[in-house]
């Protein structure tokens, strides 16, 4: 069985950032505490910005 290294632990890949965005979006929708929502929104914005940058570099 061959496993490609880039899929095992590539926390800086486009796929990893897409997954982060899904998680942060879900967390933001579920969170009721305004302070925690604000922090989660900041993390979501940062992940989305990084994803956009990675996608631009890939083009």
N, CA, C and O atoms as a printed pandas DataFrame, in Angstrom:
     atom_number atom_name residue_name chain_id  residue_number  x_coord  y_coord  z_coord
0              1         N          UNK        A               1    0.844   -1.182    0.000
1              2        CA          UNK        A               1    0.000    0.000    0.000
2              3         C          UNK        A               1    0.888    1.244    0.000
3              4         O          UNK        A               1    1.754    1.391    0.862
4              5         N          UNK        A               2    0.673    2.134   -0.963
5              6        CA          UNK        A               2    1.454    3.355   -1.069
6              7         C          UNK        A               2    0.609    4.545   -0.631
7              8         O          UNK        A               2   -0.512    4.735   -1.105
8              9         N          UNK        A               3    1.157    5.333    0.270
9             10        CA          UNK        A               3    0.479    6.543    0.731
10            11         C          UNK        A               3    1.348    7.728    0.343
11            12         O          UNK        A               3    2.541    7.761    0.643
12            13         N          UNK        A               4    0.741    8.700   -0.326
13            14        CA          UNK        A               4    1.502    9.875   -0.737
14            15         C          UNK        A               4    1.751   10.778    0.467
15            16         O          UNK        A               4    0.839   11.047    1.249
16            17         N          UNK        A               5    2.985   11.243    0.611
17            18        CA          UNK        A               5    3.365   12.068    1.760
18            19         C          UNK        A               5    2.580   13.357    1.858
19            20         O          UNK        A               5    2.244   13.777    2.965
20            21         N          UNK        A               6    2.273   14.002    0.742
21            22        CA          UNK        A               6    1.621   15.304    0.809
22            23         C          UNK        A               6    0.200   15.221    1.340
23            24         O          UNK        A               6   -0.350   16.240    1.756
24            25         N          UNK        A               7   -0.413   14.044    1.341
25            26        CA          UNK        A               7   -1.767   13.920    1.866
26            27         C          UNK        A               7   -1.788   13.541    3.340
27            28         O          UNK        A               7   -2.833   13.624    3.986
28            29         N          UNK        A               8   -0.647   13.127    3.877
29            30        CA          UNK        A               8   -0.617   12.676    5.260
30            31         C          UNK        A               8   -0.609   13.845    6.239
31            32         O          UNK        A               8   -1.438   13.902    7.147
32            33         N          UNK        A               9    0.326   14.778    6.057
33            34        CA          UNK        A               9    0.484   15.844    7.035
34            35         C          UNK        A               9    0.792   17.162    6.336
35            36         O          UNK        A               9    1.809   17.795    6.620
36            37         N          UNK        A              10   -0.060   17.565    5.446
37            38        CA          UNK        A              10    0.163   18.809    4.723
38            39         C          UNK        A              10   -0.827   19.851    5.228
39            40         O          UNK        A              10   -1.839   20.132    4.586
40            41         N          UNK        A              11   -0.518   20.413    6.382
41            42        CA          UNK        A              11   -1.440   21.350    7.032
42            43         C          UNK        A              11   -1.494   22.701    6.335
43            44         O          UNK        A              11   -2.304   23.552    6.704
44            45         N          UNK        A              12   -0.647   22.914    5.334
45            46        CA          UNK        A              12   -0.637   24.185    4.614
46            47         C          UNK        A              12   -1.160   24.038    3.179
47            48         O          UNK        A              12   -0.946   24.927    2.354
48            49         N          UNK        A              13   -1.831   22.948    2.878
49            50        CA          UNK        A              13   -2.332   22.722    1.530
50            51         C          UNK        A              13   -3.695   23.392    1.326
51            52         O          UNK        A              13   -4.364   23.787    2.282
52            53         N          UNK        A              14   -4.074   23.505    0.084
53            54        CA          UNK        A              14   -5.387   24.059   -0.240
54            55         C          UNK        A              14   -6.478   23.210    0.405
55            56         O          UNK        A              14   -7.426   23.744    0.980
56            57         N          UNK        A              15   -6.344   21.908    0.311
57            58        CA          UNK        A              15   -7.347   21.012    0.907
58            59         C          UNK        A              15   -7.455   21.231    2.416
59            60         O          UNK        A              15   -8.558   21.234    2.964
60            61         N          UNK        A              16   -6.332   21.411    3.082
61            62        CA          UNK        A              16   -6.344   21.637    4.527
62            63         C          UNK        A              16   -7.080   22.931    4.869
63            64         O          UNK        A              16   -7.850   22.983    5.828
64            65         N          UNK        A              17   -6.836   23.975    4.075
65            66        CA          UNK        A              17   -7.529   25.242    4.348
66            67         C          UNK        A              17   -9.017   25.150    4.019
67            68         O          UNK        A              17   -9.832   25.765    4.706
68            69         N          UNK        A              18   -9.385   24.405    2.996
69            70        CA          UNK        A              18  -10.810   24.198    2.706
70            71         C          UNK        A              18  -11.484   23.502    3.885
71            72         O          UNK        A              18  -12.601   23.850    4.267
72            73         N          UNK        A              19  -10.797   22.523    4.451
73            74        CA          UNK        A              19  -11.349   21.823    5.616
74            75         C          UNK        A              19  -11.453   22.741    6.830
75            76         O          UNK        A              19  -12.448   22.705    7.554
76            77         N          UNK        A              20  -10.430   23.560    7.053
77            78        CA          UNK        A              20  -10.490   24.533    8.161
78            79         C          UNK        A              20  -11.696   25.448    8.011
79            80         O          UNK        A              20  -12.407   25.713    8.981
80            81         N          UNK        A              21  -11.921   25.924    6.808
81            82        CA          UNK        A              21  -13.041   26.836    6.556
82            83         C          UNK        A              21  -14.365   26.150    6.857
83            84         O          UNK        A              21  -15.252   26.754    7.459
84            85         N          UNK        A              22  -14.506   24.900    6.446
85            86        CA          UNK        A              22  -15.742   24.152    6.758
86            87         C          UNK        A              22  -15.940   24.043    8.270
87            88         O          UNK        A              22  -17.043   24.248    8.777
88            89         N          UNK        A              23  -14.872   23.723    8.975
89            90        CA          UNK        A              23  -14.959   23.558   10.435
90            91         C          UNK        A              23  -15.297   24.886   11.106
91            92         O          UNK        A              23  -16.195   24.942   11.947
92            93         N          UNK        A              24  -14.591   25.950   10.744
93            94        CA          UNK        A              24  -14.858   27.257   11.351
94            95         C          UNK        A              24  -16.268   27.745   11.025
95            96         O          UNK        A              24  -16.921   28.358   11.869
96            97         N          UNK        A              25  -16.737   27.478    9.813
97            98        CA          UNK        A              25  -18.099   27.879    9.444
98            99         C          UNK        A              25  -19.115   27.146   10.306
99           100         O          UNK        A              25  -20.061   27.752   10.809
100          101         N          UNK        A              26  -18.922   25.858   10.473
101          102        CA          UNK        A              26  -19.821   25.072   11.314
102          103         C          UNK        A              26  -19.789   25.570   12.757
103          104         O          UNK        A              26  -20.830   25.760   13.384
104          105         N          UNK        A              27  -18.582   25.778   13.269
105          106        CA          UNK        A              27  -18.440   26.263   14.644
106          107         C          UNK        A              27  -19.108   27.622   14.831
107          108         O          UNK        A              27  -19.755   27.869   15.848
108          109         N          UNK        A              28  -18.948   28.492   13.852
109          110        CA          UNK        A              28  -19.544   29.824   13.928
110          111         C          UNK        A              28  -21.068   29.739   13.957
111          112         O          UNK        A              28  -21.723   30.478   14.692
112          113         N          UNK        A              29  -21.619   28.847   13.166
113          114        CA          UNK        A              29  -23.075   28.684   13.134
114          115         C          UNK        A              29  -23.622   28.138   14.448
115          116         O          UNK        A              29  -24.746   28.458   14.837
116          117         N          UNK        A              30  -22.831   27.315   15.131
117          118        CA          UNK        A              30  -23.291   26.680   16.369
118          119         C          UNK        A              30  -23.050   27.529   17.619
119          120         O          UNK        A              30  -23.759   27.385   18.615
120          121         N          UNK        A              31  -22.068   28.398   17.566
121          122        CA          UNK        A              31  -21.655   29.159   18.761
122          123         C          UNK        A              31  -22.671   30.248   19.113
123          124         O          UNK        A              31  -23.160   30.966   18.241
124          125         N          UNK        A              32  -22.973   30.352   20.398
125          126        CA          UNK        A              32  -23.932   31.353   20.885
126          127         C          UNK        A              32  -23.238   32.530   21.583
127          128         O          UNK        A              32  -23.762   33.644   21.579
128          129         N          UNK        A              33  -22.085   32.294   22.171
129          130        CA          UNK        A              33  -21.360   33.322   22.905
130          131         C          UNK        A              33  -20.763   34.340   21.919
131          132         O          UNK        A              33  -19.971   33.961   21.056
132          133         N          UNK        A              34  -21.131   35.626   22.035
133          134        CA          UNK        A              34  -20.661   36.633   21.079
134          135         C          UNK        A              34  -19.130   36.770   21.013
135          136         O          UNK        A              34  -18.578   37.000   19.938
136          137         N          UNK        A              35  -18.460   36.633   22.134
137          138        CA          UNK        A              35  -16.996   36.745   22.128
138          139         C          UNK        A              35  -16.361   35.574   21.387
139          140         O          UNK        A              35  -15.424   35.758   20.611
140          141         N          UNK        A              36  -16.870   34.380   21.625
141          142        CA          UNK        A              36  -16.351   33.205   20.921
142          143         C          UNK        A              36  -16.683   33.270   19.434
143          144         O          UNK        A              36  -15.888   32.846   18.596
144          145         N          UNK        A              37  -17.865   33.804   19.109
145          146        CA          UNK        A              37  -18.242   33.969   17.697
146          147         C          UNK        A              37  -17.280   34.934   16.998
147          148         O          UNK        A              37  -16.892   34.707   15.853
148          149         N          UNK        A              38  -16.906   35.989   17.678
149          150        CA          UNK        A              38  -15.987   36.970   17.091
150          151         C          UNK        A              38  -14.620   36.348   16.828
151          152         O          UNK        A              38  -14.028   36.570   15.772
152          153         N          UNK        A              39  -14.125   35.584   17.767
153          154        CA          UNK        A              39  -12.828   34.924   17.599
154          155         C          UNK        A              39  -12.894   33.915   16.455
155          156         O          UNK        A              39  -11.991   33.853   15.621
156          157         N          UNK        A              40  -13.960   33.130   16.420
157          158        CA          UNK        A              40  -14.120   32.147   15.347
158          159         C          UNK        A              40  -14.214   32.836   13.997
159          160         O          UNK        A              40  -13.651   32.354   13.014
160          161         N          UNK        A              41  -14.916   33.956   13.940
161          162        CA          UNK        A              41  -15.025   34.712   12.691
162          163         C          UNK        A              41  -13.661   35.218   12.223
163          164         O          UNK        A              41  -13.377   35.231   11.026
164          165         N          UNK        A              42  -12.824   35.631   13.166
165          166        CA          UNK        A              42  -11.469   36.056   12.808
166          167         C          UNK        A              42  -10.651   34.895   12.243
167          168         O          UNK        A              42   -9.933   35.057   11.256
168          169         N          UNK        A              43  -10.762   33.731   12.868
169          170        CA          UNK        A              43  -10.057   32.546   12.360
170          171         C          UNK        A              43  -10.567   32.177   10.968
171          172         O          UNK        A              43   -9.785   31.818   10.087
172          173         N          UNK        A              44  -11.865   32.267   10.781
173          174        CA          UNK        A              44  -12.459   31.962    9.480
174          175         C          UNK        A              44  -11.955   32.927    8.414
175          176         O          UNK        A              44  -11.613   32.513    7.306
176          177         N          UNK        A              45  -11.911   34.203    8.748
177          178        CA          UNK        A              45  -11.431   35.207    7.788
178          179         C          UNK        A              45   -9.962   34.970    7.435
179          180         O          UNK        A              45   -9.570   35.100    6.275
180          181         N          UNK        A              46   -9.160   34.626    8.426
181          182        CA          UNK        A              46   -7.742   34.365    8.170
182          183         C          UNK        A              46   -7.562   33.137    7.282
183          184         O          UNK        A              46   -6.745   33.146    6.361
184          185         N          UNK        A              47   -8.320   32.088    7.557
185          186        CA          UNK        A              47   -8.231   30.872    6.741
186          187         C          UNK        A              47   -8.689   31.141    5.310
187          188         O          UNK        A              47   -8.081   30.647    4.361
188          189         N          UNK        A              48   -9.754   31.919    5.150
189          190        CA          UNK        A              48  -10.250   32.243    3.813
190          191         C          UNK        A              48   -9.235   33.084    3.034
191          192         O          UNK        A              48   -9.056   32.891    1.831
192          193         N          UNK        A              49   -8.585   34.000    3.710
193          194        CA          UNK        A              49   -7.559   34.827    3.075
194          195         C          UNK        A              49   -6.376   33.974    2.623
195          196         O          UNK        A              49   -5.870   34.131    1.512
196          197         N          UNK        A              50   -5.952   33.081    3.490
197          198        CA          UNK        A              50   -4.835   32.196    3.139
198          199         C          UNK        A              50   -5.217   31.281    1.983
199          200         O          UNK        A              50   -4.413   31.062    1.077
200          201         N          UNK        A              51   -6.423   30.749    2.003
201          202        CA          UNK        A              51   -6.884   29.893    0.910
202          203         C          UNK        A              51   -6.877   30.658   -0.409
203          204         O          UNK        A              51   -6.406   30.142   -1.423
204          205         N          UNK        A              52   -7.385   31.860   -0.402
205          206        CA          UNK        A              52   -7.386   32.673   -1.620
206          207         C          UNK        A              52   -5.959   32.918   -2.128
207          208         O          UNK        A              52   -5.700   32.866   -3.330
208          209         N          UNK        A              53   -5.061   33.180   -1.214
209          210        CA          UNK        A              53   -3.652   33.389   -1.584
210          211         C          UNK        A              53   -3.051   32.121   -2.195
211          212         O          UNK        A              53   -2.365   32.192   -3.214
212          213         N          UNK        A              54   -3.301   30.968   -1.583
213          214        CA          UNK        A              54   -2.790   29.706   -2.102
214          215         C          UNK        A              54   -3.362   29.390   -3.487
215          216         O          UNK        A              54   -2.645   28.935   -4.378
216          217         N          UNK        A              55   -4.649   29.635   -3.648
217          218        CA          UNK        A              55   -5.276   29.369   -4.948
218          219         C          UNK        A              55   -4.724   30.291   -6.024
219          220         O          UNK        A              55   -4.569   29.878   -7.173
220          221         N          UNK        A              56   -4.427   31.524   -5.669
221          222        CA          UNK        A              56   -3.852   32.473   -6.622
222          223         C          UNK        A              56   -2.440   32.043   -7.029
223          224         O          UNK        A              56   -2.064   32.149   -8.197
224          225         N          UNK        A              57   -1.669   31.562   -6.063
225          226        CA          UNK        A              57   -0.304   31.106   -6.341
226          227         C          UNK        A              57   -0.304   29.855   -7.219
227          228         O          UNK        A              57    0.615   29.638   -8.009
228          229         N          UNK        A              58   -1.334   29.045   -7.073
229          230        CA          UNK        A              58   -1.413   27.801   -7.839
230          231         C          UNK        A              58   -1.723   28.066   -9.315
231          232         O          UNK        A              58   -1.315   27.300  -10.188
232          233         N          UNK        A              59   -2.433   29.136   -9.581
233          234        CA          UNK        A              59   -2.846   29.454  -10.957
234          235         C          UNK        A              59   -1.683   29.800  -11.854
235          236         O          UNK        A              59   -1.878   30.088  -13.035
